[in-house]
Coordinates of C-alpha atoms in Angstrom, one line a residue:
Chain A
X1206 CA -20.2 10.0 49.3
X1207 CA -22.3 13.1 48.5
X1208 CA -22.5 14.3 45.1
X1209 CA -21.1 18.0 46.2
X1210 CA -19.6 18.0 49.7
X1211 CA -18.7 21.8 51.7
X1212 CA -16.3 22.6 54.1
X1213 CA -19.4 22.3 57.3
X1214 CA -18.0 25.3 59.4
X1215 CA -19.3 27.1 60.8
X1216 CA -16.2 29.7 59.7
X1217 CA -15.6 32.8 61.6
X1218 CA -13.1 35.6 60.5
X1219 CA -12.3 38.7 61.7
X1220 CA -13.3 41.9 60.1
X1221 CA -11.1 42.7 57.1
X1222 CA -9.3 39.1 56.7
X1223 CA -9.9 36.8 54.1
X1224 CA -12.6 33.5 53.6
X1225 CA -12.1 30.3 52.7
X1226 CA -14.7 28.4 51.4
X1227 CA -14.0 25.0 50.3
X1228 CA -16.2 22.5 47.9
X1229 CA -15.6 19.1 46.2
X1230 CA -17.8 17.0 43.8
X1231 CA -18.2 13.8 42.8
X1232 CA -19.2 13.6 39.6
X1233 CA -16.6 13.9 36.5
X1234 CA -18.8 14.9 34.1
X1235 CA -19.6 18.2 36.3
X1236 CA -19.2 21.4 33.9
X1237 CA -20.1 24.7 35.6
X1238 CA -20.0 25.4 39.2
X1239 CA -21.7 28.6 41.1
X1240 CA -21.0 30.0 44.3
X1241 CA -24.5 31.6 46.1
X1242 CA -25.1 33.3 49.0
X1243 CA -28.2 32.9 50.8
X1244 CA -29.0 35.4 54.2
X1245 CA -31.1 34.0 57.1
X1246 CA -35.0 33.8 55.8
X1247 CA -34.0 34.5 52.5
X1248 CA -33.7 33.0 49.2
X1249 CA -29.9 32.0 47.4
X1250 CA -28.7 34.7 45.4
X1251 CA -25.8 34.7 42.9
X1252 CA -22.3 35.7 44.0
X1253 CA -20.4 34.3 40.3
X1254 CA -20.1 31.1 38.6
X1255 CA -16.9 29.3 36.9
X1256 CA -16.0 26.9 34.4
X1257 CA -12.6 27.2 33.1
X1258 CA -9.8 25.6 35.5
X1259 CA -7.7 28.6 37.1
X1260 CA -9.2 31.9 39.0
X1261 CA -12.2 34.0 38.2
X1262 CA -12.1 37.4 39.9
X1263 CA -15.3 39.6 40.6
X1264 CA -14.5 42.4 43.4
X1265 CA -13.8 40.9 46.8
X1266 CA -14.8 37.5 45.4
X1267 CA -12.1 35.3 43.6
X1268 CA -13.7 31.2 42.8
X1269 CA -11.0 29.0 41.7
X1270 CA -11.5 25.7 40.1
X1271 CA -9.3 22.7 39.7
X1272 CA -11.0 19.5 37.8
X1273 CA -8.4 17.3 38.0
X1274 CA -8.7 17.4 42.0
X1275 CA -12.4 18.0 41.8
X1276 CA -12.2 21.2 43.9
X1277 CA -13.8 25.0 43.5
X1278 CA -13.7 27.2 46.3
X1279 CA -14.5 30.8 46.7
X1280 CA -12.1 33.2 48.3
X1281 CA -13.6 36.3 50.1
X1282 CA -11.2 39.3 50.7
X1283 CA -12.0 42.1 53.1
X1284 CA -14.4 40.4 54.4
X1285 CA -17.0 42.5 56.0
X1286 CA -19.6 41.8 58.8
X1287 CA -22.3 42.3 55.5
X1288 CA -20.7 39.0 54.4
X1289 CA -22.4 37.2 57.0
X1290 CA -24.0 34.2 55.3
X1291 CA -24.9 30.8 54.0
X1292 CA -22.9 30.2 51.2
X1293 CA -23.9 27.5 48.7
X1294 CA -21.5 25.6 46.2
X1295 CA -24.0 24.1 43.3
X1296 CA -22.5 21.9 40.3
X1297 CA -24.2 21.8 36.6
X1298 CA -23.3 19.0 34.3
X1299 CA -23.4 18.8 30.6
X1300 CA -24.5 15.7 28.4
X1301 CA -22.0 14.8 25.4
X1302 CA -23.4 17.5 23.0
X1303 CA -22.9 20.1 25.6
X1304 CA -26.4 20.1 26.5
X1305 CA -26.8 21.4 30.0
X1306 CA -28.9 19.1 32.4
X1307 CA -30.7 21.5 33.9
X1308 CA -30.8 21.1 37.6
X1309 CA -28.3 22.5 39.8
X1310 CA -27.1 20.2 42.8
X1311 CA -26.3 22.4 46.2
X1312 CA -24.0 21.5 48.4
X1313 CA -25.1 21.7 52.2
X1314 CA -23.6 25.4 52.6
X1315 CA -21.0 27.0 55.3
X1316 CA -22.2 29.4 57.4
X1317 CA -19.7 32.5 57.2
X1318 CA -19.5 34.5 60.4
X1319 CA -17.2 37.9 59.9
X1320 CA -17.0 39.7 63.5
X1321 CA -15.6 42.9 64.2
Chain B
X856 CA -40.8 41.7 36.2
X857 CA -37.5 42.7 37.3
X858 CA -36.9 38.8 39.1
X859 CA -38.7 36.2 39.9
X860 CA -41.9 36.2 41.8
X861 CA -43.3 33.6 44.4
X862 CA -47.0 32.9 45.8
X863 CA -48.1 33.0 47.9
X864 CA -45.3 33.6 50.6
X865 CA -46.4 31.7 53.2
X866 CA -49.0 28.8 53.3
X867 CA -50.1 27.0 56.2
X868 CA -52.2 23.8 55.9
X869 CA -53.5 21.0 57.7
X870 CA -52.7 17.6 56.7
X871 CA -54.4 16.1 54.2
X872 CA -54.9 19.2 52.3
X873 CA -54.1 19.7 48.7
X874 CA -51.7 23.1 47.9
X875 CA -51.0 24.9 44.9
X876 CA -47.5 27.0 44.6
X877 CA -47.2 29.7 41.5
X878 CA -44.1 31.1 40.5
X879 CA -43.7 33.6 37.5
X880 CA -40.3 33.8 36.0
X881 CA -38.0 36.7 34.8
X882 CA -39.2 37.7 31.4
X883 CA -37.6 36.0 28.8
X884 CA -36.1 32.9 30.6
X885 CA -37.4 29.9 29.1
X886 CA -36.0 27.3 31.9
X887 CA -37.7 27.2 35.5
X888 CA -36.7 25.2 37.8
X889 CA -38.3 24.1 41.1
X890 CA -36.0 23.2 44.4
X891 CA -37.3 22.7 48.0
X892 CA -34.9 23.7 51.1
X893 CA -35.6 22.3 54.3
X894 CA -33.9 21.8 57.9
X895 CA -31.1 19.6 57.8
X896 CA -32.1 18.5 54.0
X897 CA -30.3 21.4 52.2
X898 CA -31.6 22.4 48.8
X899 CA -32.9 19.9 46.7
X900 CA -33.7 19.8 42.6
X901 CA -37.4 19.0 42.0
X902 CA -38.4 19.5 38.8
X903 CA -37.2 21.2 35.5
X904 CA -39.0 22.8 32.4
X905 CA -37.9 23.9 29.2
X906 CA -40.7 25.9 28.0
X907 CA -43.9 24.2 28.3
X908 CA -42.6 20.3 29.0
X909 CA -40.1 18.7 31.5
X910 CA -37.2 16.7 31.0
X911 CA -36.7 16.3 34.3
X912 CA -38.6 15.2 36.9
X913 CA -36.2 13.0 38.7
X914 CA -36.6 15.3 41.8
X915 CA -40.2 15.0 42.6
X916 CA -40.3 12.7 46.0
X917 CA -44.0 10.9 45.1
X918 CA -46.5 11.0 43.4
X919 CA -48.1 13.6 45.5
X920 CA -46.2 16.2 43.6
X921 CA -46.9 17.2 40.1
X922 CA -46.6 20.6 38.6
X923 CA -46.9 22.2 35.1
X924 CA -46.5 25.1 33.2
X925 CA -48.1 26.9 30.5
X926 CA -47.6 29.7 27.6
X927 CA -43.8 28.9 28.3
X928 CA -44.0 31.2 31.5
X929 CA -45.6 30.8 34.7
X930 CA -45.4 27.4 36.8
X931 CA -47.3 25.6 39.2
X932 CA -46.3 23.1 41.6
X933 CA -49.3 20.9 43.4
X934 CA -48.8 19.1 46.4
X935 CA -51.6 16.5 47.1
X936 CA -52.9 15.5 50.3
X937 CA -50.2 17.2 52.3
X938 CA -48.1 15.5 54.5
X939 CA -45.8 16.9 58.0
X940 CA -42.8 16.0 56.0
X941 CA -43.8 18.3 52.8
X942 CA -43.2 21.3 55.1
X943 CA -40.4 23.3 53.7
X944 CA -39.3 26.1 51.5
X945 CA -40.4 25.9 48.3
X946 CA -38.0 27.8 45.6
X947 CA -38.8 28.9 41.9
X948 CA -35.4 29.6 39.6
X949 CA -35.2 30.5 36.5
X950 CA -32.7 30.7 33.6
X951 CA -32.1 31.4 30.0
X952 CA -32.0 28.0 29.3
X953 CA -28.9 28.2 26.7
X954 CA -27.0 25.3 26.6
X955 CA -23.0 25.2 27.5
X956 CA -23.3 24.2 31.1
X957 CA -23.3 28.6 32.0
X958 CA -27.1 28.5 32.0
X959 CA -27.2 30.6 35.5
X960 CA -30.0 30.3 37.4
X961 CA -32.0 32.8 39.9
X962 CA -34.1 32.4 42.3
X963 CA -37.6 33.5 43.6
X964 CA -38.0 34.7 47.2
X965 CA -39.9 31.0 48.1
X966 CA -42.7 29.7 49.6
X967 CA -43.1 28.7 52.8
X968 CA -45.1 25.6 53.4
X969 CA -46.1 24.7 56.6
X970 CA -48.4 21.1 57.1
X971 CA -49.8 21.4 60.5

């Protein structure tokens, strides 16, 4: 089992309607998760990151995190042709004393396709 | 700088070689973090520094790799005696390095290594 698994896609949505991107993790002891987007050729950039169980809202973007299940996803309303991406779920776990490890670990990304 | 800064942007080598990746963080972000993203593999954790040493190296895939960092800022990664399979995107992050599990991290525009 992979340590962070993504929906694979490739998901397409109209103009307007709203994304649905799914991720899961294996790992317990995960503490933060982040949500990038990375366009064709270019490097992951940072949509929002969560680590309280419930919704995070930020614009158009809403992450939502469940622990118990093991699940974040990020919810894209409106979506626009401009959302056209990669997007990349990435865990972070803490040691005992709260001490982040450090690295992130990526999922393998959905490709997002919003048409017109 | 206003993010972080890769070079060179492209690299291409013949097999065999020996390479040498800088990255320069954002000002005042003691944590860097070196990933590589190729085909099919996703992005993968290299290597992480906290200042001037590194906890973690877990990521490295041989001893081919090594990199360093000094004054607490800029980074190199060295790739000895190149190999076909060493050809990738190479990506720079960094972070604040505060602890908490919310360290976010933000990448560099990469480097694109290419071992002909």
């Amino acid at each position: 089992q992979k340590e962070v698994e993504q929906n694979s896609g490739p998901l397409s949505v109209p103009e307007g309607a709203i994304a649905s991107l799914n991720c899961t993790y294996s790992d317990r002891g995960s503490q933060s998760f982040f949500w990038y987007r990375q366009y064709s050729g270019k490097s992951p950039e940072l949509i929002m990151f969560i680590y309280s169980n419930g919704d995070k809202e930020d614009g158009r973007f809403t992450a939502q995190l469940n622990k118990a299940s093991q699940y974040v996803s990020l919810l894209i309303r409106d979506s626009q042709p401009s959302d056209s991406a990669t997007y990349l779920c990435a865990v972070n776990r803490v040691n005992a004393g709260g001490t982040s490890y450090g690295k992130l670990t990526f999922g393998q990304g959905t490709i997002l396709t919003v048409h017109p | 700088g206003a993010g972080v800064s890769q070079s060179p942007s492209n690299k291409v080598t013949e097999k065999g070689k020996d390479v040498e990746l800088r990255c320069d963080p954002i000002s005042g972000h003691t944590a860097l973090y070196w990933y590589r993203q190729s085909l099919g593999q996703g992005l993968e954790f290299l290597i992480y520094f906290q200042g001037n040493s590194a906890p973690d190296k877990s990521g490295l895939p041989s001893d081919r790799f090594s990199a360093e960092r000094t004054g607490g800022s800029v980074s190199t990664l060295t790739i000895q005696r190149t190999q076909q399979e060493d050809s990738a995107v190479y990506l720079c992050a960094s972070s604040f390095g505060v602890s908490g599990g919310t360290d976010t991290q933000y990448f560099g525009p990469g480097t694109r290594l290419t071992v002909l």
